[in-house]
C-alpha positions as a Python dict, from the first residue, in 0.01 Angstrom:
ca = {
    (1, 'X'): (0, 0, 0),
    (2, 'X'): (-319, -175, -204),
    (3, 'X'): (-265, -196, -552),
    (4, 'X'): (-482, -1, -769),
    (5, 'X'): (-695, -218, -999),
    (6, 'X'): (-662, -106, -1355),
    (7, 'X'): (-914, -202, -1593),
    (8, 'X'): (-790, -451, -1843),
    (9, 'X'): (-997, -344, -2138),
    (10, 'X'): (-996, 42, -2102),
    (11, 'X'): (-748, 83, -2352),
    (12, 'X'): (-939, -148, -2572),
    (13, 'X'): (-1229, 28, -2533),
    (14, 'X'): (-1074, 380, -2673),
    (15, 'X'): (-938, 191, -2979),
    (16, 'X'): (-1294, 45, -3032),
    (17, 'X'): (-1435, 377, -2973),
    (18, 'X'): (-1223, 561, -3230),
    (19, 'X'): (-1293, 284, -3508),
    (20, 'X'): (-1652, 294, -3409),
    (21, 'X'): (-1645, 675, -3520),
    (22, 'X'): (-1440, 610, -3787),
    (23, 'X'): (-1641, 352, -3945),
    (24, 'X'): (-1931, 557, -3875),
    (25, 'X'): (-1814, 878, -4007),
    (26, 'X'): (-1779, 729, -4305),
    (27, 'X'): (-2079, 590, -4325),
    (28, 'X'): (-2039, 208, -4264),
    (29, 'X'): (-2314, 187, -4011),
    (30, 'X'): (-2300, -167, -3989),
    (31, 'X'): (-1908, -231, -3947),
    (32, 'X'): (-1953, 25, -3662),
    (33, 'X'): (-2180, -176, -3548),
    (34, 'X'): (-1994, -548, -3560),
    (35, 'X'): (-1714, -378, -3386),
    (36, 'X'): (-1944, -269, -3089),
    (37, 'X'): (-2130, -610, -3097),
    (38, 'X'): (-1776, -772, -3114),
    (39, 'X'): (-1637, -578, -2818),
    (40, 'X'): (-1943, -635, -2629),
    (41, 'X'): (-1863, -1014, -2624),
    (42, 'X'): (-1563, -971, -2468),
    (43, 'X'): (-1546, -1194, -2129),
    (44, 'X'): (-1462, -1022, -1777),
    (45, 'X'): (-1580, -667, -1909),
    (46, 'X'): (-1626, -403, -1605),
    (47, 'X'): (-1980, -304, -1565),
    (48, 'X'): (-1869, 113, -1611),
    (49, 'X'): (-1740, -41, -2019),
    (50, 'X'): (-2035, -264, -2015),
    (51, 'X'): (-2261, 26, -1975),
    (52, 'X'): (-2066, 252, -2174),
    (53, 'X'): (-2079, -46, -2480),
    (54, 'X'): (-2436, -36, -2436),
    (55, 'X'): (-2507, 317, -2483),
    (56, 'X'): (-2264, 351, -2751),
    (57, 'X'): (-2501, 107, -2922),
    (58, 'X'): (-2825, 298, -2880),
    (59, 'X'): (-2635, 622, -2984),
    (60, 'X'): (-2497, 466, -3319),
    (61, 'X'): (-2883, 297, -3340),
    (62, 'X'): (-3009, 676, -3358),
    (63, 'X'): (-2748, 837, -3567),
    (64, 'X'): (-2718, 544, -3782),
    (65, 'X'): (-3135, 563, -3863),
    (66, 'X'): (-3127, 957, -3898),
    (67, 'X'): (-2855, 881, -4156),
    (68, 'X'): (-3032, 663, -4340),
    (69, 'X'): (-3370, 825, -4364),
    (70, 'X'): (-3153, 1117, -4500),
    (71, 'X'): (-3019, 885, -4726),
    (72, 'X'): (-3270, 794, -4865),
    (73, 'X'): (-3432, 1150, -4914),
    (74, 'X'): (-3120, 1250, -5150),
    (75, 'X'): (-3239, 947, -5356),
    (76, 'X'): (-3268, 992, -5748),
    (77, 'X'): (-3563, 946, -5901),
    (78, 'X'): (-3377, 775, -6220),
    (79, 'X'): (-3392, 436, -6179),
    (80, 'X'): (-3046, 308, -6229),
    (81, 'X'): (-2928, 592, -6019),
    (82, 'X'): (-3115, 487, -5719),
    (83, 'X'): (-3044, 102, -5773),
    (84, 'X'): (-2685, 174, -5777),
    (85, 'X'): (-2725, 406, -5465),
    (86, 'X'): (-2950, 156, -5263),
    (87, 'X'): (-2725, -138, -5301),
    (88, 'X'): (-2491, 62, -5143),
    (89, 'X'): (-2712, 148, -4845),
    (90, 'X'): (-2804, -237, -4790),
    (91, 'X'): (-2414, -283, -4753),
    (92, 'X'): (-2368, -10, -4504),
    (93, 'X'): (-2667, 67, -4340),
    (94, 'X'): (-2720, -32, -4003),
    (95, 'X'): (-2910, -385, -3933),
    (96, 'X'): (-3248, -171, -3842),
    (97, 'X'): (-3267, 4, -4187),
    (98, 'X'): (-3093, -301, -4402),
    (99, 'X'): (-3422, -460, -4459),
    (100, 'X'): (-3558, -133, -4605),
    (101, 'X'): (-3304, -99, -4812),
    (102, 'X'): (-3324, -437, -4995),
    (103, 'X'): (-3698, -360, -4975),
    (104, 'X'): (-3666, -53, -5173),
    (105, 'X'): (-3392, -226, -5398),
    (106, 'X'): (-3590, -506, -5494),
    (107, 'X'): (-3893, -303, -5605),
    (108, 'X'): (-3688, -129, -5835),
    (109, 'X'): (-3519, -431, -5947),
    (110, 'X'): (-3914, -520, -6008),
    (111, 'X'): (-3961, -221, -6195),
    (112, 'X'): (-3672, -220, -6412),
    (113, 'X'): (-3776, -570, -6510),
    (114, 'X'): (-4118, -504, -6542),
    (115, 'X'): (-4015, -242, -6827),
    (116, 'X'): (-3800, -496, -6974),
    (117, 'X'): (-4065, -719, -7006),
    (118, 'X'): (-4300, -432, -7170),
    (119, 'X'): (-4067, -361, -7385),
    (120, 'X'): (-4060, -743, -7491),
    (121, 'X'): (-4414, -728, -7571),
    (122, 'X'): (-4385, -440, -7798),
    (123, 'X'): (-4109, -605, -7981),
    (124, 'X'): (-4324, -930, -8023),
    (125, 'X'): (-4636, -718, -8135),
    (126, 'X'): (-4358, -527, -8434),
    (127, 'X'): (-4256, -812, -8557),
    (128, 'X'): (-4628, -960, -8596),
    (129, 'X'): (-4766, -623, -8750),
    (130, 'X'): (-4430, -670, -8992),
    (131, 'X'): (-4275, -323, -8842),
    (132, 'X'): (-3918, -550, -8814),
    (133, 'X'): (-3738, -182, -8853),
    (134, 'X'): (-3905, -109, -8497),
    (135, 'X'): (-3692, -361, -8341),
    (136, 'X'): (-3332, -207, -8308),
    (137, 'X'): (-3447, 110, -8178),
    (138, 'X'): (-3673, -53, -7918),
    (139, 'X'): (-3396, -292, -7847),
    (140, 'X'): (-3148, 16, -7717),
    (141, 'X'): (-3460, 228, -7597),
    (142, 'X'): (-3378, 132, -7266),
    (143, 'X'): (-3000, 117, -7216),
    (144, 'X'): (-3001, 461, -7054),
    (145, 'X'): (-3213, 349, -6787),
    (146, 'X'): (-3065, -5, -6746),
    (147, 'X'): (-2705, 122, -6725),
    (148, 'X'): (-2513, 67, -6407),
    (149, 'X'): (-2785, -157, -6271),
    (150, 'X'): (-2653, -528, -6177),
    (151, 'X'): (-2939, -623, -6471),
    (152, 'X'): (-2841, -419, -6723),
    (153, 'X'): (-2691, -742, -6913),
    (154, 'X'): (-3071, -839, -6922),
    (155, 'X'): (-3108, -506, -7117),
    (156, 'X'): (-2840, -612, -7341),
    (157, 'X'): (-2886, -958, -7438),
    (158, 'X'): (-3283, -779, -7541),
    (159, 'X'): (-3080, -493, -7733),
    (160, 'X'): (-2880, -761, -7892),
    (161, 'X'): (-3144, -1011, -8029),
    (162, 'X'): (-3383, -720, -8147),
    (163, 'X'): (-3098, -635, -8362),
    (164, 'X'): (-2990, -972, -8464),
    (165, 'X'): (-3367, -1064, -8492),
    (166, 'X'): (-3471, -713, -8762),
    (167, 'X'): (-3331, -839, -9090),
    (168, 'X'): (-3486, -1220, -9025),
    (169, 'X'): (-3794, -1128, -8893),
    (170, 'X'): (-3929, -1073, -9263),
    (171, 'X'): (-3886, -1465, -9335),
    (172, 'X'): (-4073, -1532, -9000),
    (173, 'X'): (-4456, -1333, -9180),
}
């Protein structure tokens, strides 16, 4: 009797498949990914897993974008909210969208800065028009949107030297 050839990797492929759909389930779109793209370079694979690798990867390409793109419609429109939520999506999307998300992350990184840096201006023009009581409460008036933002000690060192600075800044006139 001919042996019957068993596929060496079969097995390997079910476990892959299961933490493919775990990962992905849970929304780790690119460690679903790396495990396909891992398995897939696996020498002496039969051409039945080889196609079945393949469209595994366009599937988890689909899902992974329509997950995203409804991601990204739940996102807040406060600012710290949505820079905490799209770092998050640049860690777990899937390589397609991961460029969008830093995209969309650095822009409000841009944003939060560029109301820093208003807020800078305004302090600068108190003290010169001798309104040093101005400065604490412009100092904190934007910790709320700062908070939970990987900048928000920017926020704080501001906060901090508008307070220190309001009782000097009468020597400074």
């Amino acid at each position: 009797p001919a042996a019957i050839a068993v596929d060496p990797h079969r097995e390997a492929w079910r476990t892959i498949q299961t933490q493919v759909e775990s990962a992905a389930s849970l929304g780790d779109w690119g460690a679903a990914e790396r495990l396909l793209a891992r398995f897939a370079a696996t020498a002496g694979l039969s051409p039945t897993i080889t196609e079945a690798v393949k469209v595994a990867r366009s599937r988890l390409q689909i899902d992974g974008e329509a997950w995203y793109q409804a991601e990204i419609a739940k996102l807040p429109t406060d600012l710290a909210a949505a820079s905490a939520r799209l770092g998050l999506l640049r860690d777990v999307a899937s390589t397609g969208e991961r460029g969008d998300a830093d995209a969309r992350y650095q822009e409000i990184q841009t944003r939060l800065m560029q109301s820093l840096n208003a807020a800078k201006r305004a302090a600068r023009q108190a003290v010169e028009a001798g309104r040093n009581a101005d400065l604490p409460r412009r100092g904190a008036e934007l910790e709320a949107t700062f908070r939970g933002t990987s900048i928000a000690g920017l926020q704080r060192q501001f906060a901090i030297a508008c307070s220190e600075a309001a009782p000097a800044a009468r020597l400074w006139l």
